[in-house]
Each structure stands twice: as C-alpha cells, then as structure tokens.
C-alpha cells in the first residue's frame, strides 16, 4: 500500500522529507503522497508539515504495523505478518512453514487464544497488553539437532540485550529460558524444531512473549506473585512496536552469530543466570528432588548438587527447575 511505503520513507528521519522527493521515489503524484500522509495521520501517526521542507514523523501509535517493523533484506524480519487474533504465533509459523514460507518470517499477534509455554503450559496473552511474536528460521543443512537444542539459551541472551537496551532495566535469566525483572517473570520463550521425514532439521520456530503494560490486576492474584511487566517498573513503558523493533534487531544479530560465537553467548548466559547458587526443586514427571544449582555447562545444561551430595547434569528437555523461595 502507498501509505506503507510513505511510512518506510519517513521512519528514522531527523529532518523533513519533501512531498516532491517522495513522489519521485515512489513514482506517484504529490497529491497521492498527500493522501497517503493523511491516511497515516488517521491511523494515529503524528506527521508535521513544514512549509517548503516537507513532512516529518514525530510520533507513532502503538500499532504493530508490518510496514513499520519489517526491514527488507534482513535475515530476521524481512517479512512481518500481523494478525489481530490467532491461536498461537508459533502454530501460525508452523502452518506457514509447512506451506513453504521462507526463513526470517515474523508473525505477530495482538491476542493469542492458545498461547503456550514449555511442557504444554498455557501462556496468558491479554489483547493489547503484551508483545506476542514468533520467528520462523530455516537452519543450514549441516546444523544438527544437538547444536540447535542450544538455541533457546542464545535467544534468552538476545532478549535480555534487546530489553535492556530499550529500557535500561536489568534483566536476568531463570534457567533455562525465562527472562526475569525484579525476580519475577517478564518474558517467556518457546523454541520448537520441525524435522523432515528423514529426521533432518527443517525449521525452527522461536516464540517470544513479553509483558509490556500489564498491571497487577491484569495478572490476577496467582500470576501477580510471579509475573511482572515493563509498565510496573517504568512511568512510561515502551510501546509494543518499540519492543518488537528492539527484539527483531537482536534476533537478526543472533542468527548471524549462530553457532560460531557460542563462547560469547555462553559467557553472557552464565553471568545473567539467576538460578546459580540457589536451592531449587527439580520437577520430573515421576518425581521431585531438591538440589543446589552449581553451574551452566558448555551445552547449557545445569550442573546441580543433590541433597545426598552427588552431582549431576540436567537438561531442559527432561526437567523443570523451580526455586524454593519465590519464582527463582
């Protein structure tokens, strides 16, 4: 659409852009440019008109607009799809993967009716309150499932970088993939791997849910004890679109780094991991055990010491970890 192309020209500019320059760039009349600008204004974009200079975008609404979020040529976010409501952005990415969608596709939803976390847990997805997005990635043919199993931990680091860079708030990681702020859950991550008929990696879907503007009342008495949002720590939280841009930028960087810069991400993961040194409960389908979290291993598994003094490594695929006092 013309207004989307006009928006792309105006984004990120510090000086006005003339209607003549836009009409020349887009191959349309100046009258068409004016109509496109007016359509953007009706959508809530604040666009100043400067006589003899042109148009300057000064403020954007909290819209998850593909035109505003997509970056053609990027490995992640070259194409962005927005759905007002879907069951799950991960499910939508998997459906599109089956139809041949390309690597780097991003699906964002205003509301999820069936948001999911690890081990089939439900994820609260209130409309307009959080950022719910998934990215479809196509690994190189040589990437093994073992190497790809580390990817969730890499994403945890990227999400911390993005949210800290955007807000200045210190984020930590609860092993293995929950992002914490003030020892409460700010963001959940769910990575899913799709295999071909001969068991080779076909695609990965990276799902991220960030609590942006929820209040304690939104979470309710049960969730408010373990969950938080950016809005509970900031007088003016970022918009969902601002959070999306920050995340997609870091995910694009991550996909370029993976898997060659493992040491960098592992070191940062260890530094950010708030589980280390804590007493934890290891939850498995058939039993629960108490332990102390000692270290994050090279493969991002967790080294623990059990009550009887023995040590062992546990992986995220086989065990959940909960703190004895609070969420961590």
PDB file of C-alpha atoms in Angstrom:
ATOM      1  CA  UNK A   1       0.000   0.000   0.000  1.00  0.00           C
ATOM      2  CA  UNK A   2       1.141   3.544  -0.724  1.00  0.00           C
ATOM      3  CA  UNK A   3       0.823   4.697   2.880  1.00  0.00           C
ATOM      4  CA  UNK A   4       3.101   1.832   3.986  1.00  0.00           C
ATOM      5  CA  UNK A   5       5.760   2.922   1.505  1.00  0.00           C
ATOM      6  CA  UNK A   6       5.446   6.520   2.695  1.00  0.00           C
ATOM      7  CA  UNK A   7       5.822   5.370   6.291  1.00  0.00           C
ATOM      8  CA  UNK A   8       9.026   3.499   5.420  1.00  0.00           C
ATOM      9  CA  UNK A   9      10.446   6.693   3.884  1.00  0.00           C
ATOM     10  CA  UNK A  10       9.604   8.757   6.968  1.00  0.00           C
ATOM     11  CA  UNK A  11      10.771   6.321   9.647  1.00  0.00           C
ATOM     12  CA  UNK A  12      14.026   7.180  11.367  1.00  0.00           C
ATOM     13  CA  UNK A  13      14.449  10.594   9.758  1.00  0.00           C
ATOM     14  CA  UNK A  14      15.515  13.619  11.783  1.00  0.00           C
ATOM     15  CA  UNK A  15      14.797  16.128   9.000  1.00  0.00           C
ATOM     16  CA  UNK A  16      11.651  16.687   6.895  1.00  0.00           C
ATOM     17  CA  UNK A  17      11.272  14.894   3.578  1.00  0.00           C
ATOM     18  CA  UNK A  18       9.548  16.812   0.794  1.00  0.00           C
ATOM     19  CA  UNK A  19       6.436  15.597  -0.937  1.00  0.00           C
ATOM     20  CA  UNK A  20       8.245  16.062  -4.245  1.00  0.00           C
ATOM     21  CA  UNK A  21      11.083  13.776  -3.157  1.00  0.00           C
ATOM     22  CA  UNK A  22       8.596  11.119  -2.020  1.00  0.00           C
ATOM     23  CA  UNK A  23       6.553  11.342  -5.228  1.00  0.00           C
ATOM     24  CA  UNK A  24       9.748  10.921  -7.254  1.00  0.00           C
ATOM     25  CA  UNK A  25      10.940   7.978  -5.109  1.00  0.00           C
ATOM     26  CA  UNK A  26       7.582   6.205  -5.221  1.00  0.00           C
ATOM     27  CA  UNK A  27       6.589   7.092  -8.781  1.00  0.00           C
ATOM     28  CA  UNK A  28       3.291   8.722  -7.803  1.00  0.00           C
ATOM     29  CA  UNK A  29       1.842  12.222  -7.852  1.00  0.00           C
ATOM     30  CA  UNK A  30       2.289  14.696  -5.000  1.00  0.00           C
ATOM     31  CA  UNK A  31      -1.466  14.584  -4.492  1.00  0.00           C
ATOM     32  CA  UNK A  32      -1.203  10.822  -3.932  1.00  0.00           C
ATOM     33  CA  UNK A  33       1.579  11.426  -1.402  1.00  0.00           C
ATOM     34  CA  UNK A  34      -0.631  13.915   0.454  1.00  0.00           C
ATOM     35  CA  UNK A  35      -3.485  11.378   0.570  1.00  0.00           C
ATOM     36  CA  UNK A  36      -1.082   8.746   1.911  1.00  0.00           C
ATOM     37  CA  UNK A  37       0.143  11.091   4.629  1.00  0.00           C
ATOM     38  CA  UNK A  38      -3.452  11.855   5.615  1.00  0.00           C
ATOM     39  CA  UNK A  39      -4.209   8.126   5.819  1.00  0.00           C
ATOM     40  CA  UNK A  40      -1.257   7.670   8.183  1.00  0.00           C
ATOM     41  CA  UNK A  41      -2.488  10.549  10.318  1.00  0.00           C
ATOM     42  CA  UNK A  42      -5.891   8.877  10.588  1.00  0.00           C
ATOM     43  CA  UNK A  43      -4.100   5.749  11.826  1.00  0.00           C
ATOM     44  CA  UNK A  44      -2.595   7.813  14.639  1.00  0.00           C
ATOM     45  CA  UNK A  45       0.831   8.734  13.245  1.00  0.00           C
ATOM     46  CA  UNK A  46       1.817  12.315  14.108  1.00  0.00           C
ATOM     47  CA  UNK A  47       3.321  13.847  10.975  1.00  0.00           C
ATOM     48  CA  UNK A  48       4.331  17.504  10.994  1.00  0.00           C
ATOM     49  CA  UNK A  49       4.163  19.572   7.812  1.00  0.00           C
ATOM     50  CA  UNK A  50       6.999  22.078   7.355  1.00  0.00           C
ATOM     51  CA  UNK A  51       6.421  24.668   4.625  1.00  0.00           C
ATOM     52  CA  UNK A  52       8.963  24.400   1.807  1.00  0.00           C
ATOM     53  CA  UNK A  53      10.638  21.466   3.613  1.00  0.00           C
ATOM     54  CA  UNK A  54       8.162  18.594   3.721  1.00  0.00           C
ATOM     55  CA  UNK A  55       6.933  16.022   6.216  1.00  0.00           C
ATOM     56  CA  UNK A  56       8.472  14.783   9.463  1.00  0.00           C
ATOM     57  CA  UNK A  57       7.216  11.830  11.517  1.00  0.00           C
ATOM     58  CA  UNK A  58       7.276  12.903  15.173  1.00  0.00           C
ATOM     59  CA  UNK A  59       5.310  10.147  16.959  1.00  0.00           C
ATOM     60  CA  UNK A  60       3.906   6.699  16.222  1.00  0.00           C
ATOM     61  CA  UNK A  61       0.849   4.961  17.701  1.00  0.00           C
ATOM     62  CA  UNK A  62       1.096   1.595  19.433  1.00  0.00           C
ATOM     63  CA  UNK A  63       0.346  -0.271  16.225  1.00  0.00           C
ATOM     64  CA  UNK A  64       2.138  -3.452  15.234  1.00  0.00           C
ATOM     65  CA  UNK A  65       2.343  -2.403  11.610  1.00  0.00           C
ATOM     66  CA  UNK A  66       4.302  -4.673   9.233  1.00  0.00           C
ATOM     67  CA  UNK A  67       5.307  -1.572   7.293  1.00  0.00           C
ATOM     68  CA  UNK A  68       6.894  -0.117  10.409  1.00  0.00           C
ATOM     69  CA  UNK A  69       8.523  -3.333  11.647  1.00  0.00           C
ATOM     70  CA  UNK A  70       9.742  -5.131   8.519  1.00  0.00           C
ATOM     71  CA  UNK A  71      13.245  -4.495   7.215  1.00  0.00           C
ATOM     72  CA  UNK A  72      13.683  -5.822   3.658  1.00  0.00           C
ATOM     73  CA  UNK A  73      16.984  -7.635   3.271  1.00  0.00           C
ATOM     74  CA  UNK A  74      17.273  -8.650   6.912  1.00  0.00           C
ATOM     75  CA  UNK A  75      17.759 -12.315   7.762  1.00  0.00           C
ATOM     76  CA  UNK A  76      15.129 -11.911  10.507  1.00  0.00           C
ATOM     77  CA  UNK A  77      12.190  -9.589   9.903  1.00  0.00           C
ATOM     78  CA  UNK A  78      12.391  -9.118   6.147  1.00  0.00           C
ATOM     79  CA  UNK A  79       8.735 -10.106   6.126  1.00  0.00           C
ATOM     80  CA  UNK A  80       6.366  -9.380   9.031  1.00  0.00           C
ATOM     81  CA  UNK A  81       2.776 -10.605   9.283  1.00  0.00           C
ATOM     82  CA  UNK A  82       0.354  -9.123  11.827  1.00  0.00           C
ATOM     83  CA  UNK A  83      -2.772 -10.975  12.969  1.00  0.00           C
ATOM     84  CA  UNK A  84      -5.284  -9.349  15.285  1.00  0.00           C
ATOM     85  CA  UNK A  85      -6.103 -12.746  16.851  1.00  0.00           C
ATOM     86  CA  UNK A  86      -4.607 -16.211  16.427  1.00  0.00           C
ATOM     87  CA  UNK A  87      -4.415 -19.367  18.483  1.00  0.00           C
ATOM     88  CA  UNK A  88      -0.639 -19.147  18.788  1.00  0.00           C
ATOM     89  CA  UNK A  89       2.017 -17.317  16.784  1.00  0.00           C
ATOM     90  CA  UNK A  90       4.165 -20.467  16.994  1.00  0.00           C
ATOM     91  CA  UNK A  91       1.344 -22.518  15.490  1.00  0.00           C
ATOM     92  CA  UNK A  92       0.857 -19.947  12.733  1.00  0.00           C
ATOM     93  CA  UNK A  93       4.576 -20.040  11.900  1.00  0.00           C
ATOM     94  CA  UNK A  94       4.479 -23.833  11.726  1.00  0.00           C
ATOM     95  CA  UNK A  95       1.480 -23.741   9.402  1.00  0.00           C
ATOM     96  CA  UNK A  96       3.280 -21.304   7.140  1.00  0.00           C
ATOM     97  CA  UNK A  97       6.475 -23.380   7.315  1.00  0.00           C
ATOM     98  CA  UNK A  98       4.503 -26.363   6.001  1.00  0.00           C
ATOM     99  CA  UNK A  99       3.365 -24.157   3.103  1.00  0.00           C
ATOM    100  CA  UNK A 100       6.977 -23.273   2.253  1.00  0.00           C
ATOM    101  CA  UNK A 101       7.426 -19.908   3.986  1.00  0.00           C
ATOM    102  CA  UNK A 102      10.961 -18.531   3.943  1.00  0.00           C
ATOM    103  CA  UNK A 103      13.395 -18.217   6.805  1.00  0.00           C
ATOM    104  CA  UNK A 104      13.121 -14.979   8.743  1.00  0.00           C
ATOM    105  CA  UNK A 105       9.335 -14.654   8.591  1.00  0.00           C
ATOM    106  CA  UNK A 106       7.922 -12.949  11.699  1.00  0.00           C
ATOM    107  CA  UNK A 107       4.343 -13.461  12.890  1.00  0.00           C
ATOM    108  CA  UNK A 108       2.955 -11.046  15.495  1.00  0.00           C
ATOM    109  CA  UNK A 109      -0.463 -11.217  17.132  1.00  0.00           C
ATOM    110  CA  UNK A 110      -2.493  -8.691  19.056  1.00  0.00           C
ATOM    111  CA  UNK A 111      -4.013 -11.552  21.030  1.00  0.00           C
ATOM    112  CA  UNK A 112      -3.424 -15.295  21.379  1.00  0.00           C
ATOM    113  CA  UNK A 113      -6.255 -17.607  22.320  1.00  0.00           C
ATOM    114  CA  UNK A 114      -3.968 -20.597  22.895  1.00  0.00           C
ATOM    115  CA  UNK A 115      -0.559 -19.207  23.851  1.00  0.00           C
ATOM    116  CA  UNK A 116       1.808 -21.908  25.123  1.00  0.00           C
ATOM    117  CA  UNK A 117       4.961 -22.199  27.163  1.00  0.00           C
ATOM    118  CA  UNK A 118       7.323 -25.095  27.814  1.00  0.00           C
ATOM    119  CA  UNK A 119       5.907 -28.534  28.588  1.00  0.00           C
ATOM    120  CA  UNK A 120       2.453 -27.522  27.316  1.00  0.00           C
ATOM    121  CA  UNK A 121       1.777 -24.851  29.928  1.00  0.00           C
ATOM    122  CA  UNK A 122      -0.633 -22.087  28.961  1.00  0.00           C
ATOM    123  CA  UNK A 123       0.644 -18.536  28.485  1.00  0.00           C
ATOM    124  CA  UNK A 124      -1.554 -15.560  29.311  1.00  0.00           C
ATOM    125  CA  UNK A 125      -1.890 -13.360  26.203  1.00  0.00           C
ATOM    126  CA  UNK A 126      -4.111 -10.393  27.010  1.00  0.00           C
ATOM    127  CA  UNK A 127      -5.031  -8.233  23.986  1.00  0.00           C
ATOM    128  CA  UNK A 128      -3.063  -5.004  23.682  1.00  0.00           C
ATOM    129  CA  UNK A 129      -1.029  -5.639  26.835  1.00  0.00           C
ATOM    130  CA  UNK A 130       1.882  -7.750  25.670  1.00  0.00           C
ATOM    131  CA  UNK A 131       4.052  -8.453  22.664  1.00  0.00           C
ATOM    132  CA  UNK A 132       3.458 -11.904  21.188  1.00  0.00           C
ATOM    133  CA  UNK A 133       5.677 -12.822  18.266  1.00  0.00           C
ATOM    134  CA  UNK A 134       7.284 -15.826  16.614  1.00  0.00           C
ATOM    135  CA  UNK A 135      10.086 -16.137  14.085  1.00  0.00           C
ATOM    136  CA  UNK A 136      10.443 -18.903  11.507  1.00  0.00           C
ATOM    137  CA  UNK A 137      14.047 -19.916  10.840  1.00  0.00           C
ATOM    138  CA  UNK A 138      15.442 -22.411   8.336  1.00  0.00           C
ATOM    139  CA  UNK A 139      18.728 -23.867   9.663  1.00  0.00           C
ATOM    140  CA  UNK A 140      21.572 -24.706   7.319  1.00  0.00           C
ATOM    141  CA  UNK A 141      21.641 -28.345   6.227  1.00  0.00           C
ATOM    142  CA  UNK A 142      24.670 -29.136   8.388  1.00  0.00           C
ATOM    143  CA  UNK A 143      23.077 -27.917  11.633  1.00  0.00           C
ATOM    144  CA  UNK A 144      22.427 -30.870  13.938  1.00  0.00           C
ATOM    145  CA  UNK A 145      19.502 -31.166  16.368  1.00  0.00           C
ATOM    146  CA  UNK A 146      22.072 -31.218  19.188  1.00  0.00           C
ATOM    147  CA  UNK A 147      23.511 -27.848  18.182  1.00  0.00           C
ATOM    148  CA  UNK A 148      20.040 -26.417  17.606  1.00  0.00           C
ATOM    149  CA  UNK A 149      18.975 -27.536  21.088  1.00  0.00           C
ATOM    150  CA  UNK A 150      21.225 -24.760  22.475  1.00  0.00           C
ATOM    151  CA  UNK A 151      19.333 -22.086  20.556  1.00  0.00           C
ATOM    152  CA  UNK A 152      16.815 -21.286  23.278  1.00  0.00           C
ATOM    153  CA  UNK A 153      19.623 -20.192  25.589  1.00  0.00           C
ATOM    154  CA  UNK A 154      21.045 -17.966  22.853  1.00  0.00           C
ATOM    155  CA  UNK A 155      17.605 -16.367  22.411  1.00  0.00           C
ATOM    156  CA  UNK A 156      17.453 -15.693  26.160  1.00  0.00           C
ATOM    157  CA  UNK A 157      20.637 -13.641  25.891  1.00  0.00           C
ATOM    158  CA  UNK A 158      19.353 -11.764  22.828  1.00  0.00           C
ATOM    159  CA  UNK A 159      16.068 -10.901  24.552  1.00  0.00           C
ATOM    160  CA  UNK A 160      17.905  -9.567  27.620  1.00  0.00           C
ATOM    161  CA  UNK A 161      20.099  -7.411  25.387  1.00  0.00           C
ATOM    162  CA  UNK A 162      17.108  -6.042  23.492  1.00  0.00           C
ATOM    163  CA  UNK A 163      15.000  -5.175  26.528  1.00  0.00           C
ATOM    164  CA  UNK A 164      17.898  -3.690  28.493  1.00  0.00           C
ATOM    165  CA  UNK A 165      18.956  -1.587  25.526  1.00  0.00           C
ATOM    166  CA  UNK A 166      15.402  -0.328  25.107  1.00  0.00           C
ATOM    167  CA  UNK A 167      14.537   0.360  28.759  1.00  0.00           C
ATOM    168  CA  UNK A 168      17.749   0.409  30.798  1.00  0.00           C
ATOM    169  CA  UNK A 169      16.184  -2.131  33.174  1.00  0.00           C
ATOM    170  CA  UNK A 170      18.431  -5.030  34.313  1.00  0.00           C
ATOM    171  CA  UNK A 171      17.174  -8.385  33.047  1.00  0.00           C
ATOM    172  CA  UNK A 172      18.227 -11.818  34.247  1.00  0.00           C
ATOM    173  CA  UNK A 173      17.606 -15.411  33.181  1.00  0.00           C
ATOM    174  CA  UNK A 174      15.948 -18.159  35.167  1.00  0.00           C
ATOM    175  CA  UNK A 175      17.359 -21.398  33.759  1.00  0.00           C
ATOM    176  CA  UNK A 176      16.604 -22.233  31.153  1.00  0.00           C
ATOM    177  CA  UNK A 177      14.573 -19.658  29.229  1.00  0.00           C
ATOM    178  CA  UNK A 178      12.520 -17.277  31.381  1.00  0.00           C
ATOM    179  CA  UNK A 179      13.526 -13.609  31.404  1.00  0.00           C
ATOM    180  CA  UNK A 180      13.202 -12.004  34.826  1.00  0.00           C
ATOM    181  CA  UNK A 181      12.893  -8.462  36.091  1.00  0.00           C
ATOM    182  CA  UNK A 182      12.929  -7.942  39.842  1.00  0.00           C
ATOM    183  CA  UNK A 183      12.883 -11.734  40.315  1.00  0.00           C
ATOM    184  CA  UNK A 184       9.554 -12.035  38.504  1.00  0.00           C
ATOM    185  CA  UNK A 185       8.849 -13.339  35.027  1.00  0.00           C
ATOM    186  CA  UNK A 186       8.872 -10.664  32.350  1.00  0.00           C
ATOM    187  CA  UNK A 187       9.150 -12.787  29.232  1.00  0.00           C
ATOM    188  CA  UNK A 188       8.755 -16.397  28.161  1.00  0.00           C
ATOM    189  CA  UNK A 189      10.488 -18.124  25.246  1.00  0.00           C
ATOM    190  CA  UNK A 190       9.435 -21.274  23.413  1.00  0.00           C
ATOM    191  CA  UNK A 191      11.591 -22.742  20.632  1.00  0.00           C
ATOM    192  CA  UNK A 192      10.250 -25.653  18.579  1.00  0.00           C
ATOM    193  CA  UNK A 193      12.104 -27.732  15.992  1.00  0.00           C
ATOM    194  CA  UNK A 194      10.482 -29.221  12.907  1.00  0.00           C
ATOM    195  CA  UNK A 195      12.111 -32.247  11.245  1.00  0.00           C
ATOM    196  CA  UNK A 196      11.915 -33.674   7.736  1.00  0.00           C
ATOM    197  CA  UNK A 197      10.726 -37.232   7.084  1.00  0.00           C
ATOM    198  CA  UNK A 198      14.316 -38.446   7.365  1.00  0.00           C
ATOM    199  CA  UNK A 199      14.741 -36.660  10.725  1.00  0.00           C
ATOM    200  CA  UNK A 200      16.833 -33.745   9.479  1.00  0.00           C
ATOM    201  CA  UNK A 201      16.130 -30.213  10.816  1.00  0.00           C
ATOM    202  CA  UNK A 202      13.649 -28.466   8.551  1.00  0.00           C
ATOM    203  CA  UNK A 203      12.784 -25.338  10.547  1.00  0.00           C
ATOM    204  CA  UNK A 204      12.833 -23.740  13.971  1.00  0.00           C
ATOM    205  CA  UNK A 205      10.116 -21.543  15.406  1.00  0.00           C
ATOM    206  CA  UNK A 206      11.142 -19.077  18.107  1.00  0.00           C
ATOM    207  CA  UNK A 207       8.206 -17.786  20.152  1.00  0.00           C
ATOM    208  CA  UNK A 208       8.608 -14.803  22.490  1.00  0.00           C
ATOM    209  CA  UNK A 209       6.012 -13.277  24.780  1.00  0.00           C
ATOM    210  CA  UNK A 210       6.897 -10.026  26.578  1.00  0.00           C
ATOM    211  CA  UNK A 211       4.730  -8.475  29.287  1.00  0.00           C
ATOM    212  CA  UNK A 212       4.642  -4.808  28.289  1.00  0.00           C
ATOM    213  CA  UNK A 213       1.857  -2.913  30.063  1.00  0.00           C
ATOM    214  CA  UNK A 214       0.035  -5.432  32.294  1.00  0.00           C
ATOM    215  CA  UNK A 215      -0.906  -4.288  35.781  1.00  0.00           C
ATOM    216  CA  UNK A 216      -1.055  -6.422  38.897  1.00  0.00           C
ATOM    217  CA  UNK A 217      -4.829  -6.583  38.424  1.00  0.00           C
ATOM    218  CA  UNK A 218      -4.357  -7.865  34.857  1.00  0.00           C
ATOM    219  CA  UNK A 219      -2.270 -10.781  36.120  1.00  0.00           C
ATOM    220  CA  UNK A 220      -4.626 -11.629  38.953  1.00  0.00           C
ATOM    221  CA  UNK A 221      -3.702 -12.829  42.458  1.00  0.00           C
ATOM    222  CA  UNK A 222      -1.963 -16.038  41.366  1.00  0.00           C
ATOM    223  CA  UNK A 223       0.168 -14.773  38.485  1.00  0.00           C
ATOM    224  CA  UNK A 224       0.979 -11.405  40.079  1.00  0.00           C
ATOM    225  CA  UNK A 225       3.139 -13.237  42.632  1.00  0.00           C
ATOM    226  CA  UNK A 226       5.489 -14.497  39.902  1.00  0.00           C
ATOM    227  CA  UNK A 227       4.949 -12.218  36.885  1.00  0.00           C
ATOM    228  CA  UNK A 228       5.729  -8.597  36.094  1.00  0.00           C
ATOM    229  CA  UNK A 229       5.638  -6.194  33.163  1.00  0.00           C
ATOM    230  CA  UNK A 230       7.732  -3.306  31.893  1.00  0.00           C
ATOM    231  CA  UNK A 231       4.886  -0.986  32.858  1.00  0.00           C
ATOM    232  CA  UNK A 232       5.232  -1.982  36.505  1.00  0.00           C
ATOM    233  CA  UNK A 233       8.822  -0.720  36.512  1.00  0.00           C
ATOM    234  CA  UNK A 234       8.569   2.369  34.290  1.00  0.00           C
ATOM    235  CA  UNK A 235       6.459   5.511  34.353  1.00  0.00           C
ATOM    236  CA  UNK A 236       6.154   5.277  30.564  1.00  0.00           C
ATOM    237  CA  UNK A 237       6.865   1.815  29.176  1.00  0.00           C
ATOM    238  CA  UNK A 238       7.844   1.366  25.529  1.00  0.00           C
ATOM    239  CA  UNK A 239       5.145   0.618  23.009  1.00  0.00           C
ATOM    240  CA  UNK A 240       4.752  -2.916  21.739  1.00  0.00           C
ATOM    241  CA  UNK A 241       6.126  -1.761  18.386  1.00  0.00           C
ATOM    242  CA  UNK A 242       9.255  -0.343  20.019  1.00  0.00           C
ATOM    243  CA  UNK A 243       9.764  -3.617  21.883  1.00  0.00           C
ATOM    244  CA  UNK A 244       9.263  -5.562  18.647  1.00  0.00           C
ATOM    245  CA  UNK A 245      11.844  -3.479  16.771  1.00  0.00           C
ATOM    246  CA  UNK A 246      14.392  -3.987  19.537  1.00  0.00           C
ATOM    247  CA  UNK A 247      13.802  -7.746  19.654  1.00  0.00           C
ATOM    248  CA  UNK A 248      13.927  -8.232  15.895  1.00  0.00           C
ATOM    249  CA  UNK A 249      17.181  -6.295  15.692  1.00  0.00           C
ATOM    250  CA  UNK A 250      18.834  -8.544  18.289  1.00  0.00           C
ATOM    251  CA  UNK A 251      17.397 -11.723  16.774  1.00  0.00           C
ATOM    252  CA  UNK A 252      18.767 -10.723  13.385  1.00  0.00           C
ATOM    253  CA  UNK A 253      22.177 -10.238  15.002  1.00  0.00           C
ATOM    254  CA  UNK A 254      21.862 -13.583  16.825  1.00  0.00           C
ATOM    255  CA  UNK A 255      21.060 -15.514  13.635  1.00  0.00           C
ATOM    256  CA  UNK A 256      24.215 -14.097  12.081  1.00  0.00           C
ATOM    257  CA  UNK A 257      26.253 -15.130  15.143  1.00  0.00           C
ATOM    258  CA  UNK A 258      24.857 -18.673  15.473  1.00  0.00           C
ATOM    259  CA  UNK A 259      26.529 -21.098  16.045  1.00  0.00           C
ATOM    260  CA  UNK A 260      30.036 -19.687  15.650  1.00  0.00           C
ATOM    261  CA  UNK A 261      30.025 -17.306  18.626  1.00  0.00           C
ATOM    262  CA  UNK A 262      28.963 -19.850  21.216  1.00  0.00           C
ATOM    263  CA  UNK A 263      31.593 -18.753  23.739  1.00  0.00           C
ATOM    264  CA  UNK A 264      30.310 -15.166  23.796  1.00  0.00           C
ATOM    265  CA  UNK A 265      26.689 -16.151  24.344  1.00  0.00           C
ATOM    266  CA  UNK A 266      27.563 -18.872  26.869  1.00  0.00           C
ATOM    267  CA  UNK A 267      29.622 -16.431  28.934  1.00  0.00           C
ATOM    268  CA  UNK A 268      26.844 -13.864  28.970  1.00  0.00           C
ATOM    269  CA  UNK A 269      24.241 -16.513  29.758  1.00  0.00           C
ATOM    270  CA  UNK A 270      26.242 -17.649  32.782  1.00  0.00           C
ATOM    271  CA  UNK A 271      26.594 -14.071  34.003  1.00  0.00           C
ATOM    272  CA  UNK A 272      22.862 -13.425  33.667  1.00  0.00           C
ATOM    273  CA  UNK A 273      21.651 -16.760  35.077  1.00  0.00           C
ATOM    274  CA  UNK A 274      19.966 -16.001  38.410  1.00  0.00           C
ATOM    275  CA  UNK A 275      19.401 -19.687  39.202  1.00  0.00           C
ATOM    276  CA  UNK A 276      23.047 -20.337  40.042  1.00  0.00           C
ATOM    277  CA  UNK A 277      23.829 -20.704  43.730  1.00  0.00           C
ATOM    278  CA  UNK A 278      20.140 -21.143  44.597  1.00  0.00           C
ATOM    279  CA  UNK A 279      18.344 -24.078  46.157  1.00  0.00           C
ATOM    280  CA  UNK A 280      15.924 -25.443  43.574  1.00  0.00           C
ATOM    281  CA  UNK A 281      13.315 -28.122  43.099  1.00  0.00           C
ATOM    282  CA  UNK A 282      13.893 -30.468  40.137  1.00  0.00           C
ATOM    283  CA  UNK A 283      10.484 -31.400  38.763  1.00  0.00           C
ATOM    284  CA  UNK A 284      10.174 -34.504  36.589  1.00  0.00           C
ATOM    285  CA  UNK A 285       7.049 -36.430  35.568  1.00  0.00           C
ATOM    286  CA  UNK A 286       7.656 -39.175  38.133  1.00  0.00           C
ATOM    287  CA  UNK A 287       9.424 -37.363  40.999  1.00  0.00           C
ATOM    288  CA  UNK A 288      10.667 -34.148  42.581  1.00  0.00           C
ATOM    289  CA  UNK A 289      14.077 -33.649  44.151  1.00  0.00           C
ATOM    290  CA  UNK A 290      15.808 -30.821  45.969  1.00  0.00           C
ATOM    291  CA  UNK A 291      19.202 -29.603  44.792  1.00  0.00           C
ATOM    292  CA  UNK A 292      21.555 -26.629  44.593  1.00  0.00           C
ATOM    293  CA  UNK A 293      22.272 -25.124  41.168  1.00  0.00           C
ATOM    294  CA  UNK A 294      26.035 -25.028  40.680  1.00  0.00           C
ATOM    295  CA  UNK A 295      26.926 -24.100  37.109  1.00  0.00           C
ATOM    296  CA  UNK A 296      25.815 -23.857  33.486  1.00  0.00           C
ATOM    297  CA  UNK A 297      27.733 -26.356  31.364  1.00  0.00           C
ATOM    298  CA  UNK A 298      29.128 -25.886  27.847  1.00  0.00           C
ATOM    299  CA  UNK A 299      25.925 -27.292  26.362  1.00  0.00           C
ATOM    300  CA  UNK A 300      23.763 -25.008  28.559  1.00  0.00           C
ATOM    301  CA  UNK A 301      22.683 -27.917  30.770  1.00  0.00           C
ATOM    302  CA  UNK A 302      22.583 -27.248  34.518  1.00  0.00           C
ATOM    303  CA  UNK A 303      25.030 -28.796  36.989  1.00  0.00           C
ATOM    304  CA  UNK A 304      23.344 -29.462  40.330  1.00  0.00           C
ATOM    305  CA  UNK A 305      24.242 -30.937  43.702  1.00  0.00           C
ATOM    306  CA  UNK A 306      21.583 -33.177  45.218  1.00  0.00           C
ATOM    307  CA  UNK A 307      20.783 -33.411  48.910  1.00  0.00           C
ATOM    308  CA  UNK A 308      22.881 -36.561  49.234  1.00  0.00           C
ATOM    309  CA  UNK A 309      25.949 -34.690  47.969  1.00  0.00           C
ATOM    310  CA  UNK A 310      26.109 -36.240  44.496  1.00  0.00           C
ATOM    311  CA  UNK A 311      26.255 -34.050  41.419  1.00  0.00           C
ATOM    312  CA  UNK A 312      24.599 -34.481  38.050  1.00  0.00           C
ATOM    313  CA  UNK A 313      23.724 -32.570  34.911  1.00  0.00           C
ATOM    314  CA  UNK A 314      20.100 -31.889  33.978  1.00  0.00           C
ATOM    315  CA  UNK A 315      18.768 -30.665  30.645  1.00  0.00           C
ATOM    316  CA  UNK A 316      15.736 -28.530  29.961  1.00  0.00           C
ATOM    317  CA  UNK A 317      14.102 -31.306  27.969  1.00  0.00           C
ATOM    318  CA  UNK A 318      13.919 -33.623  30.959  1.00  0.00           C
ATOM    319  CA  UNK A 319      13.357 -31.423  33.995  1.00  0.00           C
ATOM    320  CA  UNK A 320      11.817 -28.161  35.165  1.00  0.00           C
ATOM    321  CA  UNK A 321      13.505 -26.074  37.847  1.00  0.00           C
ATOM    322  CA  UNK A 322      11.664 -24.026  40.435  1.00  0.00           C
ATOM    323  CA  UNK A 323      13.020 -22.009  43.317  1.00  0.00           C
ATOM    324  CA  UNK A 324      12.203 -22.910  46.895  1.00  0.00           C
ATOM    325  CA  UNK A 325      11.545 -19.280  47.835  1.00  0.00           C
ATOM    326  CA  UNK A 326       9.764 -17.315  45.120  1.00  0.00           C
ATOM    327  CA  UNK A 327       9.957 -17.857  41.371  1.00  0.00           C
ATOM    328  CA  UNK A 328      13.754 -18.038  41.252  1.00  0.00           C
TER     329      UNK A 328
END
